[in-house]
XYZ file of C-alpha atoms in Angstrom:
382
model
C 116.388 103.252 153.018
C 118.122 106.652 153.034
C 115.692 107.951 155.569
C 115.736 104.837 157.620
C 119.499 104.227 157.743
C 121.340 107.494 156.794
C 119.077 109.753 158.864
C 117.366 107.829 161.684
C 119.906 105.093 162.440
C 123.013 107.214 162.079
C 121.826 110.665 163.138
C 119.104 109.842 165.770
C 119.973 106.457 167.309
C 123.727 106.084 166.892
C 124.730 109.157 168.945
C 122.713 107.674 171.868
C 124.349 104.346 171.586
C 127.748 106.132 171.547
C 126.762 108.164 174.700
C 126.832 111.431 172.759
C 123.398 112.686 173.483
C 124.135 116.247 172.328
C 124.594 114.735 168.800
C 121.078 113.274 168.617
C 119.112 114.744 165.816
C 115.353 114.540 165.650
C 114.332 113.456 162.179
C 110.455 113.384 162.346
C 110.110 113.451 158.535
C 112.083 110.176 158.400
C 110.850 108.342 161.341
C 108.126 106.837 159.175
C 110.920 105.359 157.081
C 112.419 103.686 160.100
C 108.887 102.302 160.979
C 108.265 101.110 157.445
C 111.610 99.236 157.119
C 111.132 97.609 160.585
C 107.612 96.611 159.448
C 108.894 95.116 156.197
C 111.508 93.050 158.036
C 108.897 91.802 160.437
C 106.409 90.865 157.687
C 109.134 88.999 155.795
C 110.198 87.084 159.099
C 106.513 86.282 159.895
C 106.154 84.695 156.494
C 109.042 82.445 156.839
C 109.141 81.526 160.492
C 107.786 78.040 161.474
C 105.113 77.753 164.115
C 106.882 78.265 167.453
C 110.084 79.215 165.732
C 113.088 81.139 167.015
C 113.922 84.701 165.662
C 117.214 86.267 166.281
C 117.264 90.000 165.528
C 120.415 92.147 165.511
C 121.063 95.666 166.722
C 119.299 98.924 166.999
C 118.359 98.997 163.319
C 115.359 96.681 164.138
C 114.195 97.950 167.522
C 110.675 98.218 166.393
C 110.459 94.722 164.929
C 109.853 92.925 168.240
C 106.432 94.728 168.788
C 105.336 94.021 165.211
C 106.309 90.339 165.438
C 104.579 89.967 168.847
C 101.392 91.293 167.384
C 101.569 89.198 164.169
C 103.170 86.084 165.558
C 102.832 85.612 169.290
C 104.014 82.035 168.847
C 107.513 82.969 168.101
C 110.474 83.224 170.610
C 112.165 86.587 169.645
C 115.589 87.649 170.752
C 117.712 90.605 169.902
C 121.551 90.912 170.309
C 123.098 94.309 170.691
C 126.558 94.415 169.020
C 126.831 98.091 169.942
C 126.950 99.390 173.456
C 123.518 99.983 175.167
C 123.238 103.552 176.611
C 122.421 104.523 180.066
C 118.759 104.898 180.636
C 119.000 108.682 180.901
C 120.610 108.837 177.495
C 118.229 106.441 175.910
C 115.277 108.597 177.088
C 116.696 111.530 175.086
C 115.909 109.755 171.807
C 112.801 111.531 170.379
C 110.727 108.258 170.046
C 112.152 106.639 173.210
C 108.647 105.623 174.450
C 107.777 103.808 171.238
C 111.105 102.033 171.126
C 110.801 101.068 174.824
C 107.430 99.597 174.252
C 108.765 97.435 171.501
C 111.895 96.317 173.329
C 109.542 95.144 176.222
C 108.078 92.653 173.645
C 111.322 90.755 173.418
C 111.667 87.353 175.090
C 115.462 87.769 175.391
C 118.072 90.532 174.937
C 121.779 90.004 174.569
C 124.853 92.033 175.108
C 128.673 91.937 175.098
C 129.079 93.215 178.702
C 127.440 93.219 181.983
C 127.381 97.088 182.024
C 125.272 97.229 178.957
C 122.919 94.488 180.161
C 122.421 96.479 183.413
C 121.526 99.583 181.380
C 118.894 97.644 179.540
C 117.432 96.065 182.733
C 117.232 99.389 184.455
C 115.547 100.956 181.377
C 112.931 98.102 181.227
C 112.378 98.082 185.005
C 109.715 100.783 184.749
C 107.582 98.928 182.104
C 104.451 97.130 183.072
C 104.379 93.339 183.003
C 107.243 90.903 182.655
C 110.577 92.011 181.271
C 112.857 90.209 178.739
C 115.399 87.849 179.931
C 118.898 89.249 179.605
C 122.104 87.446 178.617
C 125.789 88.590 178.472
C 127.583 86.849 175.621
C 130.827 88.518 174.530
C 131.893 87.676 170.969
C 135.311 86.513 169.984
C 137.032 85.960 166.662
C 138.019 82.830 164.839
C 141.487 82.803 166.433
C 142.613 79.662 164.585
C 141.802 81.203 161.210
C 143.446 84.472 162.041
C 146.545 82.788 163.374
C 146.822 80.535 160.269
C 146.514 83.514 158.010
C 149.042 85.547 160.027
C 151.642 82.781 159.637
C 151.216 82.763 155.840
C 151.599 86.602 155.590
C 154.702 86.952 157.770
C 157.450 89.039 156.178
C 160.937 89.691 157.506
C 161.448 93.157 159.112
C 163.972 95.645 157.680
C 166.885 95.699 160.052
C 167.878 99.266 159.293
C 164.440 100.836 159.997
C 164.246 102.073 163.558
C 160.984 103.847 163.117
C 158.208 102.558 165.380
C 154.797 101.952 163.639
C 151.640 102.754 165.643
C 148.479 101.434 163.939
C 144.748 101.898 164.108
C 142.214 100.013 161.951
C 138.673 101.459 162.205
C 135.894 102.859 160.206
C 135.422 106.618 160.022
C 133.395 107.480 163.064
C 133.537 110.143 165.796
C 133.087 107.350 168.316
C 136.544 105.931 167.440
C 138.082 109.278 168.465
C 140.391 109.568 165.369
C 140.911 113.381 165.779
C 141.839 112.939 169.410
C 144.573 110.497 168.403
C 146.104 113.007 165.968
C 146.065 115.685 168.560
C 147.655 113.328 171.117
C 150.417 112.413 168.598
C 150.964 116.080 167.799
C 151.404 116.831 171.624
C 153.728 113.869 171.966
C 156.003 115.070 169.110
C 156.030 118.547 170.647
C 157.005 117.505 174.115
C 159.251 114.634 173.191
C 161.609 115.806 170.450
C 163.589 112.633 170.205
C 160.481 110.788 168.847
C 160.432 112.977 165.794
C 161.354 110.843 162.841
C 161.213 107.761 165.073
C 157.472 107.029 165.119
C 154.828 106.852 162.334
C 151.131 106.513 162.882
C 149.209 104.595 160.317
C 145.483 105.146 160.304
C 143.505 102.641 158.185
C 140.130 104.469 158.222
C 137.502 103.633 155.379
C 134.829 106.167 154.888
C 131.131 105.396 155.397
C 128.906 104.488 152.472
C 127.653 107.357 150.263
C 124.739 109.227 151.744
C 125.749 109.115 155.391
C 126.555 112.636 156.527
C 126.720 112.033 160.279
C 130.464 111.779 160.080
C 131.193 114.562 157.560
C 132.488 117.031 160.174
C 134.699 114.346 161.654
C 136.161 113.564 158.336
C 136.920 117.147 157.591
C 138.414 117.832 161.044
C 140.509 114.635 160.757
C 141.896 115.393 157.328
C 142.754 118.964 158.462
C 144.426 117.656 161.572
C 146.516 115.162 159.601
C 147.607 117.841 157.132
C 148.612 120.117 159.978
C 150.747 117.585 161.881
C 152.430 116.344 158.669
C 153.179 119.862 157.646
C 154.375 120.890 161.125
C 156.748 117.852 161.792
C 157.282 116.043 158.497
C 160.466 115.963 156.534
C 161.414 114.716 153.096
C 162.067 111.251 154.571
C 159.381 111.001 157.145
C 155.761 112.032 157.868
C 154.183 111.344 161.158
C 150.804 110.199 159.845
C 150.154 107.742 157.121
C 146.458 107.946 156.285
C 144.740 105.068 154.360
C 141.050 106.169 153.839
C 139.808 103.010 152.096
C 138.686 99.440 152.658
C 141.390 96.778 152.621
C 141.031 93.077 152.129
C 141.521 91.171 155.385
C 144.903 89.670 154.392
C 146.157 93.230 153.915
C 144.874 94.243 157.290
C 146.775 91.294 158.807
C 149.904 92.588 157.034
C 149.491 95.972 158.750
C 148.830 94.110 162.164
C 152.111 92.300 161.739
C 154.123 95.417 160.837
C 152.729 97.475 163.821
C 154.786 97.825 167.038
C 151.762 99.343 168.716
C 148.023 98.991 168.111
C 145.969 101.994 169.230
C 142.249 101.707 170.109
C 140.676 104.815 171.553
C 136.865 104.248 171.158
C 134.664 106.567 173.065
C 132.293 103.637 173.296
C 132.419 100.132 171.772
C 130.410 96.980 172.242
C 133.439 94.644 172.048
C 136.089 95.597 169.500
C 137.300 92.695 167.377
C 140.375 94.381 165.916
C 142.240 94.325 169.185
C 141.628 90.568 169.363
C 142.892 90.168 165.789
C 146.085 92.143 166.567
C 146.874 90.053 169.602
C 146.155 86.800 167.793
C 148.319 87.711 164.746
C 151.245 88.758 166.822
C 151.167 85.777 169.196
C 150.882 83.352 166.313
C 154.011 84.717 164.634
C 155.972 85.397 167.745
C 156.004 89.071 167.115
C 156.333 91.481 170.101
C 153.718 94.206 170.244
C 151.762 96.580 172.401
C 147.995 97.070 172.688
C 146.937 100.510 173.881
C 143.160 100.039 174.642
C 140.380 102.410 175.483
C 138.890 101.584 178.815
C 135.434 102.120 177.132
C 135.664 99.001 174.831
C 133.874 95.793 175.819
C 137.211 93.805 175.368
C 138.877 96.010 178.015
C 136.716 94.104 180.607
C 138.377 90.855 179.559
C 141.973 92.090 179.228
C 142.028 94.528 182.109
C 145.422 96.013 182.943
C 147.302 93.438 180.800
C 146.599 95.967 178.098
C 147.842 99.595 178.384
C 144.479 101.149 179.221
C 143.773 104.721 178.104
C 140.862 107.066 178.438
C 140.079 108.928 175.129
C 138.172 111.641 177.075
C 141.433 112.652 178.818
C 143.804 114.177 176.211
C 146.870 113.928 178.423
C 146.166 110.326 179.260
C 146.308 109.550 175.487
C 149.652 111.173 175.195
C 151.174 109.555 178.357
C 149.886 106.070 177.580
C 151.236 106.206 173.925
C 154.496 107.394 175.209
C 154.719 104.474 177.683
C 153.944 101.939 174.857
C 156.625 103.373 172.659
C 159.165 103.052 175.554
C 158.624 99.464 176.256
C 161.433 97.073 175.402
C 161.198 94.116 172.972
C 161.145 91.634 175.916
C 158.344 93.625 177.650
C 156.335 93.619 174.471
C 156.757 89.921 173.926
C 155.583 89.215 177.493
C 152.801 91.724 177.006
C 151.406 89.914 173.977
C 151.712 86.460 175.809
C 149.674 87.782 178.674
C 147.026 89.267 176.445
C 146.715 86.071 174.475
C 146.142 84.170 177.653
C 143.175 86.282 178.547
C 141.431 85.867 175.157
C 138.696 83.473 176.291
C 135.826 84.926 174.153
C 134.135 82.218 172.046
C 134.612 82.040 168.311
C 131.586 83.199 166.181
C 130.104 79.754 165.486
C 130.166 78.620 169.149
C 128.919 82.028 170.237
C 125.931 81.823 167.800
C 124.904 78.385 169.110
C 125.020 79.744 172.637
C 122.825 82.770 171.724
C 120.231 80.740 169.811
C 119.906 78.296 172.793
C 119.422 81.337 175.104
C 116.572 82.654 172.992
C 114.902 79.325 172.832
C 115.125 78.981 176.483
C 113.289 82.136 177.143
C 109.760 81.684 178.574
C 107.235 81.840 175.920
C 104.851 84.126 174.401
C 104.836 87.561 175.983
C 101.749 89.746 176.156
C 101.292 92.736 173.936
C 99.443 95.885 174.514
C 96.245 95.733 172.477
C 96.573 99.447 171.383
C 100.000 98.628 170.027
C 98.590 95.595 168.182
C 95.944 97.721 166.630
C 98.494 100.281 165.623
C 100.590 97.795 163.722
C 97.551 96.225 162.189
C 96.723 99.540 160.747
């Protein structure tokens, strides 16, 4: 599992998905681990699936499973949903085993994505393959808005009337793709050029680390912690520090507490399949009549639904991060209330249960059994 997930998934495939091809690391000693785990999943699925059954795979972790399943069980309808972004074909081809992965993805009956852009990347990649290509669907995922709203109402606490400090919040796992260091630098620049905000704004970063054994984010973690120490030392006082860093997992009710306390929610992903935290923030604030502001990366899937109703930002442009955060902090209470109302009206993504039924129906509706290259079939038999 270490070679499969910690090395190949996180060090070879993840950088491609995040459109960071220069970070792709070739791990030939561990590629066999990735093949072995995919084969084990496929064997187990084959042993359980009914004749003519439907198989729903998830994400890049199982990119080799479609070819193995097609060889072992050509009667099955096999679909794969990509929760992550899908890279541009030129980036995908920089993966060391791109050809083998492409041959396997061509064995799918159906492939699903959150956005039309990702679906287009997949179509273009598969266009060069021989024979029919998989059907493609765009099915953006939402949250259970009723459940989040109900929970938010039970967690609502009165605000302290004498605290004029604005709270900016991010809730994200430790990952260079979330651009955490870029946010700290932007906040530092904002405080340097806007002295009146010193002592008036606090940034809270809820950022749990990855599981033990994953080293792909080690340099990001070190750089982030150093940046936080520098900014707190540079601007902090006895009563106030600009950054409140929470490097651990929180229970979801605690996360909702932070949503409700936050004046601004800051999402700066370099790449993101959808981003559910932004949906949770909007839902929690609307359900409790709390004004708020969403600063949202243009590179998230949800940005395609919310558009300019959110304050859109580009994490690749440092000054844009600064300017957009400054604009968010300058919004009045009335502007923030109207902002949340507009965003809530645009949240039309289906809740998970409805979404899942739609995806399964799409896989079942794919034309049935696809051909497989005989050389590939012999490879997996071996």
